[in-house]
Amino acid sequence: MFKIITVLLFLLIFENKMLHSSENFIVLKVNNNIITKIDVENEYRYLIALNSNLEKLDKEKLYTLSKESILREKIKKDEIEKYIG
């Protein structure tokens, strides 16, 4: 009985991680930096956290907005590093 409970508990704990695995691939490349799908998804969540009204937008439009936002961020970072050294 203890073994069954232990196995069930183990499955319940790790089931969440197994179900939320996602495929990662390169979305954009900026100079020597790559932007992956996970980077865009994180930016998506970040933008919604900053402004909850963005949730009202179509998901495709918000995904595009997230890609553009992270692209601008990478370009700004590259320019700053170029001038700072």
Coordinates of C-alpha atoms in Angstrom, one line a residue:
M1 CA 0.0 0.0 0.0
F2 CA 2.8 2.4 0.9
K3 CA 4.5 1.8 -2.5
I4 CA 1.3 2.6 -4.4
I5 CA 0.8 5.8 -2.5
T6 CA 4.5 6.8 -3.1
V7 CA 4.2 6.1 -6.8
L8 CA 1.0 8.1 -7.1
L9 CA 2.5 11.0 -5.2
F10 CA 5.6 10.9 -7.4
L11 CA 3.5 10.9 -10.5
L12 CA 1.3 13.8 -9.3
I13 CA 4.4 15.9 -8.4
F14 CA 6.2 15.4 -11.7
E15 CA 3.1 15.3 -14.0
N16 CA 2.9 19.0 -14.2
K17 CA 6.5 19.3 -15.5
M18 CA 6.0 16.6 -18.1
L19 CA 2.8 18.1 -19.5
H20 CA 4.3 21.6 -19.8
S21 CA 7.3 20.7 -21.8
S22 CA 7.4 22.7 -25.0
E23 CA 9.4 22.6 -28.2
N24 CA 12.1 25.2 -28.5
F25 CA 13.4 26.6 -31.8
I26 CA 15.1 29.7 -33.1
V27 CA 12.6 32.4 -34.0
L28 CA 15.0 35.2 -34.9
K29 CA 18.8 35.9 -35.1
V30 CA 20.1 39.4 -34.3
N31 CA 23.8 39.8 -35.0
N32 CA 25.4 37.0 -32.9
N33 CA 22.3 36.6 -30.6
I34 CA 19.5 34.2 -31.2
I35 CA 15.9 34.6 -30.0
T36 CA 14.1 31.3 -29.2
K37 CA 10.5 30.5 -28.9
I38 CA 10.9 30.3 -25.2
D39 CA 12.4 33.8 -25.1
V40 CA 9.3 35.1 -27.0
E41 CA 6.9 33.2 -24.7
N42 CA 8.7 34.7 -21.6
E43 CA 8.4 38.2 -23.2
Y44 CA 4.7 37.5 -23.8
R45 CA 4.1 36.7 -20.1
Y46 CA 6.3 39.7 -19.1
L47 CA 4.3 42.1 -21.3
I48 CA 1.0 40.8 -19.9
A49 CA 2.3 41.2 -16.3
L50 CA 3.2 44.8 -17.1
N51 CA -0.1 45.6 -18.7
S52 CA -3.1 43.3 -18.1
N53 CA -5.1 45.0 -20.9
L54 CA -2.9 43.3 -23.4
E55 CA -4.7 40.0 -22.6
K56 CA -7.6 41.4 -24.6
L57 CA -5.6 41.4 -27.8
D58 CA -5.6 38.5 -30.2
K59 CA -2.9 35.9 -29.3
E60 CA -1.2 36.2 -32.7
K61 CA -1.0 39.9 -32.4
L62 CA 0.4 39.7 -28.9
Y63 CA 2.9 37.1 -30.0
T64 CA 4.1 39.4 -32.8
L65 CA 4.3 42.3 -30.3
S66 CA 6.4 40.1 -28.0
K67 CA 8.7 39.2 -30.9
E68 CA 9.2 42.9 -31.8
S69 CA 9.7 43.9 -28.2
I70 CA 12.4 41.3 -27.6
L71 CA 14.0 42.2 -30.9
R72 CA 14.2 45.9 -29.9
E73 CA 15.7 44.9 -26.6
K74 CA 18.4 42.8 -28.2
I75 CA 19.3 45.5 -30.7
K76 CA 19.5 48.1 -27.9
K77 CA 21.7 45.8 -25.8
D78 CA 24.0 45.3 -28.8
E79 CA 24.3 49.0 -29.4
I80 CA 25.1 49.8 -25.8
E81 CA 27.7 47.1 -25.7
K82 CA 29.3 48.4 -28.9
Y83 CA 29.8 51.9 -27.5
I84 CA 30.7 50.8 -23.9
G85 CA 33.3 48.3 -25.1

